[in-house]
Amino acid sequence: MSGTRTFTMIKPDAVKNQHIGPILERITSSGFKIVAMKLTQLSERDASLFYAVHKERPFFSELVDFMTSGPIVAAILEKENAVDDFRMLIGATNPAEAAEGTIRKLFAKSIGENAIHGSDSDENAEIESAFHFSGREQF
Ligand code: GDP
């Protein structure tokens, strides 16, 4: 059975553009319960570790610069089939290819500055949640 939790970040572009409220509204009205949440800012070390899987990609330094450029909202979300349902809600990595009504289609400008993160597997959801939150911060 697939897991019931996923991890998300509202990225610096969306925070800067005052999209926290509308994005959270879409998340909660789609049936996700927020079980942990904080406004925070990633250091260069945090962002490099979080995206270590992409460190050989040509866009890695651009990605780290972007993710450290301003505050983010980090959150753990709960719902049946959380990982897959949340990936559907946020849409494709490139907003130009994202389906109508998805968060990236509505709020993202480019493949790099794409408004929101969603874990791509149950295993990564757990690793990413633990990266940002201690057990005591989760409900
Ligand atoms: P995701 O799972 O949909 O977030 O996509 P990936 O795991 O493939 O990429 C992680 C993040 O790296 C994306 O959400 C983007 O912020 C960034 N990214 C991916 N591809 C590119 C690219 O071609 N250029 C830039 N600048 N950033 C990218």
PDB file of C-alpha atoms and ligand atoms in Angstrom:
ATOM      1  CA  MET A   1       0.000   0.000   0.000  1.00  0.00           C
ATOM      2  CA  SER A   2       1.295   3.477  -0.811  1.00  0.00           C
ATOM      3  CA  GLY A   3       2.131   5.868   2.006  1.00  0.00           C
ATOM      4  CA  THR A   4       0.012   8.544   3.587  1.00  0.00           C
ATOM      5  CA  ARG A   5       2.610  11.315   3.918  1.00  0.00           C
ATOM      6  CA  THR A   6       4.536  13.548   1.558  1.00  0.00           C
ATOM      7  CA  PHE A   7       6.873  16.496   1.930  1.00  0.00           C
ATOM      8  CA  THR A   8       6.589  19.869   0.194  1.00  0.00           C
ATOM      9  CA  MET A   9       8.386  23.195  -0.065  1.00  0.00           C
ATOM     10  CA  ILE A  10       6.763  26.368  -1.351  1.00  0.00           C
ATOM     11  CA  LYS A  11       9.829  27.721  -3.150  1.00  0.00           C
ATOM     12  CA  PRO A  12      11.351  31.247  -2.901  1.00  0.00           C
ATOM     13  CA  ASP A  13       9.653  32.535  -6.085  1.00  0.00           C
ATOM     14  CA  ALA A  14       6.182  31.681  -4.778  1.00  0.00           C
ATOM     15  CA  VAL A  15       6.885  33.077  -1.299  1.00  0.00           C
ATOM     16  CA  LYS A  16       8.256  36.309  -2.810  1.00  0.00           C
ATOM     17  CA  ASN A  17       5.201  36.670  -5.068  1.00  0.00           C
ATOM     18  CA  GLN A  18       2.758  36.334  -2.124  1.00  0.00           C
ATOM     19  CA  HIS A  19       1.484  32.924  -3.230  1.00  0.00           C
ATOM     20  CA  ILE A  20       1.744  31.109   0.117  1.00  0.00           C
ATOM     21  CA  GLY A  21      -1.941  31.654   0.928  1.00  0.00           C
ATOM     22  CA  PRO A  22      -3.440  30.602  -2.425  1.00  0.00           C
ATOM     23  CA  ILE A  23      -1.122  27.566  -2.638  1.00  0.00           C
ATOM     24  CA  LEU A  24      -1.963  26.363   0.882  1.00  0.00           C
ATOM     25  CA  GLU A  25      -5.654  26.830   0.088  1.00  0.00           C
ATOM     26  CA  ARG A  26      -5.322  24.529  -2.940  1.00  0.00           C
ATOM     27  CA  ILE A  27      -3.401  21.961  -0.912  1.00  0.00           C
ATOM     28  CA  THR A  28      -5.912  21.806   1.936  1.00  0.00           C
ATOM     29  CA  SER A  29      -8.981  21.943  -0.318  1.00  0.00           C
ATOM     30  CA  SER A  30      -7.520  18.948  -2.191  1.00  0.00           C
ATOM     31  CA  GLY A  31      -7.759  16.894   0.991  1.00  0.00           C
ATOM     32  CA  PHE A  32      -4.227  17.188   2.388  1.00  0.00           C
ATOM     33  CA  LYS A  33      -3.846  17.729   6.114  1.00  0.00           C
ATOM     34  CA  ILE A  34      -0.845  19.822   7.229  1.00  0.00           C
ATOM     35  CA  VAL A  35       0.977  17.859   9.950  1.00  0.00           C
ATOM     36  CA  ALA A  36       4.072  20.113  10.214  1.00  0.00           C
ATOM     37  CA  MET A  37       4.900  23.478   8.665  1.00  0.00           C
ATOM     38  CA  LYS A  38       7.475  26.265   8.961  1.00  0.00           C
ATOM     39  CA  LEU A  39       8.747  29.362   7.190  1.00  0.00           C
ATOM     40  CA  THR A  40      12.513  28.982   6.918  1.00  0.00           C
ATOM     41  CA  GLN A  41      15.485  29.751   4.691  1.00  0.00           C
ATOM     42  CA  LEU A  42      17.894  27.167   3.311  1.00  0.00           C
ATOM     43  CA  SER A  43      21.646  27.651   3.635  1.00  0.00           C
ATOM     44  CA  GLU A  44      23.871  26.752   0.697  1.00  0.00           C
ATOM     45  CA  ARG A  45      24.804  23.561   2.544  1.00  0.00           C
ATOM     46  CA  ASP A  46      21.129  22.643   3.162  1.00  0.00           C
ATOM     47  CA  ALA A  47      20.169  23.169  -0.483  1.00  0.00           C
ATOM     48  CA  SER A  48      23.216  21.265  -1.769  1.00  0.00           C
ATOM     49  CA  LEU A  49      22.423  18.318   0.505  1.00  0.00           C
ATOM     50  CA  PHE A  50      18.700  18.352  -0.254  1.00  0.00           C
ATOM     51  CA  TYR A  51      19.341  18.311  -4.025  1.00  0.00           C
ATOM     52  CA  ALA A  52      22.530  16.165  -3.885  1.00  0.00           C
ATOM     53  CA  VAL A  53      20.998  13.744  -6.400  1.00  0.00           C
ATOM     54  CA  HIS A  54      21.252  16.532  -9.010  1.00  0.00           C
ATOM     55  CA  LYS A  55      24.836  17.604  -8.227  1.00  0.00           C
ATOM     56  CA  GLU A  56      26.226  16.527 -11.620  1.00  0.00           C
ATOM     57  CA  ARG A  57      23.458  18.281 -13.573  1.00  0.00           C
ATOM     58  CA  PRO A  58      24.315  21.525 -15.434  1.00  0.00           C
ATOM     59  CA  PHE A  59      21.624  23.448 -13.541  1.00  0.00           C
ATOM     60  CA  PHE A  60      22.801  22.437 -10.054  1.00  0.00           C
ATOM     61  CA  SER A  61      24.437  25.753  -9.047  1.00  0.00           C
ATOM     62  CA  GLU A  62      21.478  27.687 -10.464  1.00  0.00           C
ATOM     63  CA  LEU A  63      19.151  25.472  -8.421  1.00  0.00           C
ATOM     64  CA  VAL A  64      21.120  26.009  -5.198  1.00  0.00           C
ATOM     65  CA  ASP A  65      21.304  29.783  -5.804  1.00  0.00           C
ATOM     66  CA  PHE A  66      17.554  29.917  -6.391  1.00  0.00           C
ATOM     67  CA  MET A  67      16.592  27.746  -3.411  1.00  0.00           C
ATOM     68  CA  THR A  68      18.728  29.885  -1.061  1.00  0.00           C
ATOM     69  CA  SER A  69      17.541  33.216  -2.511  1.00  0.00           C
ATOM     70  CA  GLY A  70      14.742  33.784   0.007  1.00  0.00           C
ATOM     71  CA  PRO A  71      12.415  32.145   2.511  1.00  0.00           C
ATOM     72  CA  ILE A  72      10.578  28.908   1.770  1.00  0.00           C
ATOM     73  CA  VAL A  73       7.661  27.144   3.457  1.00  0.00           C
ATOM     74  CA  ALA A  74       8.484  23.524   4.351  1.00  0.00           C
ATOM     75  CA  ALA A  75       5.608  21.211   5.247  1.00  0.00           C
ATOM     76  CA  ILE A  76       4.640  17.598   5.806  1.00  0.00           C
ATOM     77  CA  LEU A  77       1.256  16.650   4.341  1.00  0.00           C
ATOM     78  CA  GLU A  78      -1.018  13.711   5.052  1.00  0.00           C
ATOM     79  CA  LYS A  79      -3.561  12.035   2.748  1.00  0.00           C
ATOM     80  CA  GLU A  80      -4.197   8.571   1.312  1.00  0.00           C
ATOM     81  CA  ASN A  81      -1.818   8.036  -1.650  1.00  0.00           C
ATOM     82  CA  ALA A  82      -0.076  11.280  -0.659  1.00  0.00           C
ATOM     83  CA  VAL A  83       3.012  11.195  -2.919  1.00  0.00           C
ATOM     84  CA  ASP A  84       1.227  10.465  -6.205  1.00  0.00           C
ATOM     85  CA  ASP A  85      -1.806  12.653  -5.482  1.00  0.00           C
ATOM     86  CA  PHE A  86       0.430  15.583  -4.578  1.00  0.00           C
ATOM     87  CA  ARG A  87       2.556  15.187  -7.728  1.00  0.00           C
ATOM     88  CA  MET A  88      -0.723  15.352  -9.698  1.00  0.00           C
ATOM     89  CA  LEU A  89      -1.761  18.499  -7.821  1.00  0.00           C
ATOM     90  CA  ILE A  90       1.540  20.328  -8.475  1.00  0.00           C
ATOM     91  CA  GLY A  91       1.942  19.285 -12.137  1.00  0.00           C
ATOM     92  CA  ALA A  92       4.978  18.743 -14.365  1.00  0.00           C
ATOM     93  CA  THR A  93       8.422  20.139 -13.450  1.00  0.00           C
ATOM     94  CA  ASN A  94       8.241  22.539 -16.398  1.00  0.00           C
ATOM     95  CA  PRO A  95       5.173  24.788 -15.926  1.00  0.00           C
ATOM     96  CA  ALA A  96       4.870  25.065 -19.717  1.00  0.00           C
ATOM     97  CA  GLU A  97       4.078  21.346 -19.710  1.00  0.00           C
ATOM     98  CA  ALA A  98       1.990  21.290 -16.519  1.00  0.00           C
ATOM     99  CA  ALA A  99      -1.718  20.449 -16.781  1.00  0.00           C
ATOM    100  CA  GLU A 100      -4.311  23.213 -16.455  1.00  0.00           C
ATOM    101  CA  GLY A 101      -5.263  23.930 -12.858  1.00  0.00           C
ATOM    102  CA  THR A 102      -2.073  22.496 -11.349  1.00  0.00           C
ATOM    103  CA  ILE A 103      -0.090  24.610  -8.880  1.00  0.00           C
ATOM    104  CA  ARG A 104       2.894  24.925 -11.215  1.00  0.00           C
ATOM    105  CA  LYS A 105       0.662  25.895 -14.145  1.00  0.00           C
ATOM    106  CA  LEU A 106      -0.971  28.592 -12.005  1.00  0.00           C
ATOM    107  CA  PHE A 107       1.991  29.958 -10.071  1.00  0.00           C
ATOM    108  CA  ALA A 108       5.316  28.995 -11.720  1.00  0.00           C
ATOM    109  CA  LYS A 109       7.223  30.936 -14.344  1.00  0.00           C
ATOM    110  CA  SER A 110       9.979  28.557 -15.490  1.00  0.00           C
ATOM    111  CA  ILE A 111      11.412  25.044 -15.119  1.00  0.00           C
ATOM    112  CA  GLY A 112      13.913  26.368 -12.576  1.00  0.00           C
ATOM    113  CA  GLU A 113      11.666  28.702 -10.590  1.00  0.00           C
ATOM    114  CA  ASN A 114       8.716  26.359 -10.406  1.00  0.00           C
ATOM    115  CA  ALA A 115       6.918  27.419  -7.210  1.00  0.00           C
ATOM    116  CA  ILE A 116       6.720  24.132  -5.335  1.00  0.00           C
ATOM    117  CA  HIS A 117       8.430  20.849  -4.498  1.00  0.00           C
ATOM    118  CA  GLY A 118       6.763  17.481  -3.956  1.00  0.00           C
ATOM    119  CA  SER A 119       8.527  14.253  -2.953  1.00  0.00           C
ATOM    120  CA  ASP A 120       8.778  11.675  -5.740  1.00  0.00           C
ATOM    121  CA  SER A 121       8.542   8.497  -3.600  1.00  0.00           C
ATOM    122  CA  ASP A 122       7.450   7.361  -0.150  1.00  0.00           C
ATOM    123  CA  GLU A 123      11.097   6.752   0.738  1.00  0.00           C
ATOM    124  CA  ASN A 124      12.131  10.290  -0.264  1.00  0.00           C
ATOM    125  CA  ALA A 125       9.103  11.759   1.515  1.00  0.00           C
ATOM    126  CA  GLU A 126      10.413  10.243   4.733  1.00  0.00           C
ATOM    127  CA  ILE A 127      14.032  11.315   4.138  1.00  0.00           C
ATOM    128  CA  GLU A 128      13.016  14.873   3.164  1.00  0.00           C
ATOM    129  CA  SER A 129      10.613  15.225   6.124  1.00  0.00           C
ATOM    130  CA  ALA A 130      13.349  14.110   8.521  1.00  0.00           C
ATOM    131  CA  PHE A 131      15.780  16.549   6.862  1.00  0.00           C
ATOM    132  CA  HIS A 132      13.509  19.487   7.769  1.00  0.00           C
ATOM    133  CA  PHE A 133      11.615  18.392  10.891  1.00  0.00           C
ATOM    134  CA  SER A 134      12.330  16.487  14.056  1.00  0.00           C
ATOM    135  CA  GLY A 135       9.765  13.942  15.223  1.00  0.00           C
ATOM    136  CA  ARG A 136       8.577  16.343  17.947  1.00  0.00           C
ATOM    137  CA  GLU A 137       7.523  18.937  15.355  1.00  0.00           C
ATOM    138  CA  GLN A 138       5.075  16.557  13.644  1.00  0.00           C
ATOM    139  CA  PHE A 139       1.474  15.962  14.696  1.00  0.00           C
TER     140      PHE A 139
HETATM  141  P1  GDP B   1      10.693  17.764  -9.663  1.00  0.00           P
HETATM  142  O1  GDP B   1      10.713  16.421  -8.973  1.00  0.00           O
HETATM  143  O2  GDP B   1       9.460  17.952 -10.529  1.00  0.00           O
HETATM  144  O3  GDP B   1      10.895  18.932  -8.727  1.00  0.00           O
HETATM  145  O4  GDP B   1      11.896  17.791 -10.717  1.00  0.00           O
HETATM  146  P2  GDP B   1      13.408  17.261 -10.642  1.00  0.00           P
HETATM  147  O5  GDP B   1      13.623  16.353  -9.467  1.00  0.00           O
HETATM  148  O6  GDP B   1      13.749  16.742 -11.999  1.00  0.00           O
HETATM  149  O7  GDP B   1      14.255  18.595 -10.437  1.00  0.00           O
HETATM  150  C1  GDP B   1      14.360  19.201  -9.160  1.00  0.00           C
HETATM  151  C2  GDP B   1      14.288  20.695  -9.326  1.00  0.00           C
HETATM  152  O8  GDP B   1      15.417  21.144 -10.071  1.00  0.00           O
HETATM  153  C3  GDP B   1      13.090  21.206 -10.147  1.00  0.00           C
HETATM  154  O9  GDP B   1      11.899  21.284  -9.402  1.00  0.00           O
HETATM  155  C4  GDP B   1      13.582  22.561 -10.607  1.00  0.00           C
HETATM  156  O10 GDP B   1      13.465  23.553  -9.572  1.00  0.00           O
HETATM  157  C5  GDP B   1      15.076  22.290 -10.848  1.00  0.00           C
HETATM  158  N1  GDP B   1      15.310  21.981 -12.271  1.00  0.00           N
HETATM  159  C6  GDP B   1      14.996  20.859 -12.965  1.00  0.00           C
HETATM  160  N2  GDP B   1      15.371  20.944 -14.256  1.00  0.00           N
HETATM  161  C7  GDP B   1      15.943  22.182 -14.381  1.00  0.00           C
HETATM  162  C8  GDP B   1      16.538  22.895 -15.474  1.00  0.00           C
HETATM  163  O11 GDP B   1      16.616  22.392 -16.602  1.00  0.00           O
HETATM  164  N3  GDP B   1      17.032  24.149 -15.195  1.00  0.00           N
HETATM  165  C9  GDP B   1      16.974  24.706 -13.955  1.00  0.00           C
HETATM  166  N4  GDP B   1      17.479  25.929 -13.757  1.00  0.00           N
HETATM  167  N5  GDP B   1      16.422  24.066 -12.900  1.00  0.00           N
HETATM  168  C10 GDP B   1      15.911  22.825 -13.117  1.00  0.00           C
END
